Short mmCIF file of C-alpha atoms in Angstrom, two decimals:
data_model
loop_
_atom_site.label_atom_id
_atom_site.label_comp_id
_atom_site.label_asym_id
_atom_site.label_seq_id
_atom_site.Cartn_x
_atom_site.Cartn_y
_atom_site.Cartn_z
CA UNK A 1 -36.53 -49.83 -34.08
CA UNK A 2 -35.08 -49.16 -30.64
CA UNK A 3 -35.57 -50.34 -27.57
CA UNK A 4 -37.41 -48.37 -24.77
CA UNK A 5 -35.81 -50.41 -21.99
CA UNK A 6 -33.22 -49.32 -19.62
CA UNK A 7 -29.69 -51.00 -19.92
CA UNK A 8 -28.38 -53.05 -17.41
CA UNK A 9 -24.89 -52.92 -17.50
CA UNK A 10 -23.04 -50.43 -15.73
CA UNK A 11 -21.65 -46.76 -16.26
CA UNK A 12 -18.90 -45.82 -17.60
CA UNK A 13 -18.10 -43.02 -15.06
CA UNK A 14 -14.21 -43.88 -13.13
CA UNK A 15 -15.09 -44.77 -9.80
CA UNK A 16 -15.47 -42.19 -7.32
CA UNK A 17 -14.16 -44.54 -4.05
CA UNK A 18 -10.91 -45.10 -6.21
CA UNK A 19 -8.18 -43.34 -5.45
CA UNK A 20 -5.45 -41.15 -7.70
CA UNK A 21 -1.33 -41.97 -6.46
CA UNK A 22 0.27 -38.70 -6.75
CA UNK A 23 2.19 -38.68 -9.95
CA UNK A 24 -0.10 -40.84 -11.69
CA UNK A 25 -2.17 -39.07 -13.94
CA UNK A 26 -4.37 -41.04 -16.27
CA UNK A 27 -3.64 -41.99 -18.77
CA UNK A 28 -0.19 -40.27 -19.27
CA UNK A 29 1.62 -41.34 -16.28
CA UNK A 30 4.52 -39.83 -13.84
CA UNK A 31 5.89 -36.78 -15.70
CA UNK A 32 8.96 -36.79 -17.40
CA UNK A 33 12.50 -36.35 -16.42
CA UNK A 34 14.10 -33.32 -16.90
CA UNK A 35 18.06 -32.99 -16.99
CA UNK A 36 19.93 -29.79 -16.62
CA UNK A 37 21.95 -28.25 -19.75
CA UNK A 38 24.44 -25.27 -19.35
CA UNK A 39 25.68 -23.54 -22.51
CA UNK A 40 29.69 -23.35 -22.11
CA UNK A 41 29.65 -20.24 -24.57
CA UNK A 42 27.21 -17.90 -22.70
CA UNK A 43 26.70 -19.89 -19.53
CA UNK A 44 22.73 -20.25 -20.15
CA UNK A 45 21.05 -22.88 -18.01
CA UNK A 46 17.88 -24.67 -18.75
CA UNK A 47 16.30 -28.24 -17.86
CA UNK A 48 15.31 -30.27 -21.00
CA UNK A 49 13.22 -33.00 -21.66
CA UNK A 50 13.57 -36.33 -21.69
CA UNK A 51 11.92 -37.08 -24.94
CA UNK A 52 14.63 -34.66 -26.61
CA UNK A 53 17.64 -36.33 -25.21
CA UNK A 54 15.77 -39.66 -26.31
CA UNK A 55 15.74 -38.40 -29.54
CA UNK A 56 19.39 -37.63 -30.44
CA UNK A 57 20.30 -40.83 -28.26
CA UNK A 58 18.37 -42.16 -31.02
CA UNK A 59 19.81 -40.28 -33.65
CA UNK A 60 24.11 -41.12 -32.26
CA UNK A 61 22.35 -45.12 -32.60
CA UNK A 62 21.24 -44.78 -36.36
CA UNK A 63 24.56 -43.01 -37.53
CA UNK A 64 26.34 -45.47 -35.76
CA UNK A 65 28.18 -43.77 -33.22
CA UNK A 66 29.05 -45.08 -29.54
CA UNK A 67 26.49 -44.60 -26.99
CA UNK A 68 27.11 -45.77 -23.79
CA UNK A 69 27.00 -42.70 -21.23
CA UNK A 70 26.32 -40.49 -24.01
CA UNK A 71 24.86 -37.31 -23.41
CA UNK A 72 24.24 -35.13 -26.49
CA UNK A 73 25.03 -31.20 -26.85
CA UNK A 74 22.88 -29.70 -27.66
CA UNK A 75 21.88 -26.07 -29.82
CA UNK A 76 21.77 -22.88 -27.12
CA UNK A 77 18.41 -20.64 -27.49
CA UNK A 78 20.25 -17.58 -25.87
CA UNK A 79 22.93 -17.74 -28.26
CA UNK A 80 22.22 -19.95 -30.56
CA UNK A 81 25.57 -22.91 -31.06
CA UNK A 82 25.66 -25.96 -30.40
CA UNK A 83 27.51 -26.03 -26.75
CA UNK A 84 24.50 -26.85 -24.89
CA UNK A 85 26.36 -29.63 -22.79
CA UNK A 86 24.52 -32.04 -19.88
CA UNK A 87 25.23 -30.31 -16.17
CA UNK A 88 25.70 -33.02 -13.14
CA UNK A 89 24.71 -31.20 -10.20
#
């Protein structure tokens, strides 16, 4: 049987005196970095993110490859090769 009293502990509502940093968003944090990729076929340029440079950073590691400064190429959506290639401007 349940009880007909009122709890005592408190809500679970966030605060409303807290305040938010800019940037910050709960619970997923700053957003991510974005780097700029030019194709050197077809000139296309497009920023990509960080999670998919992560990823074949990852990838160079597992096959063994040397990856200190390593940026990878990556495949062109405008016409589709692999000469996507990391920007520095």
């Amino acid at each position: 049987m349940t009880s007909m009293k009122t709890s005592k502990q408190k809500g679970t509502e966030p605060s409303l005196n807290k305040k938010m940093v800019e940037g910050e968003d709960v619970p997923f944090g700053p957003p991510p970095v974005e780097y700029n990729y030019r194709c050197s076929h077809c000139q296309y340029e497009m920023k990509v993110n960080e999670a998919i440079i992560d990823v074949e950073i990852a990838i160079a590691e597992f096959e063994g490859r040397n990856v200190r400064g390593f940026m990878p190429v990556l495949g062109c959506p405008h016409c589709n090769r692999e000469a996507m290639k990391f920007a520095a401007d």
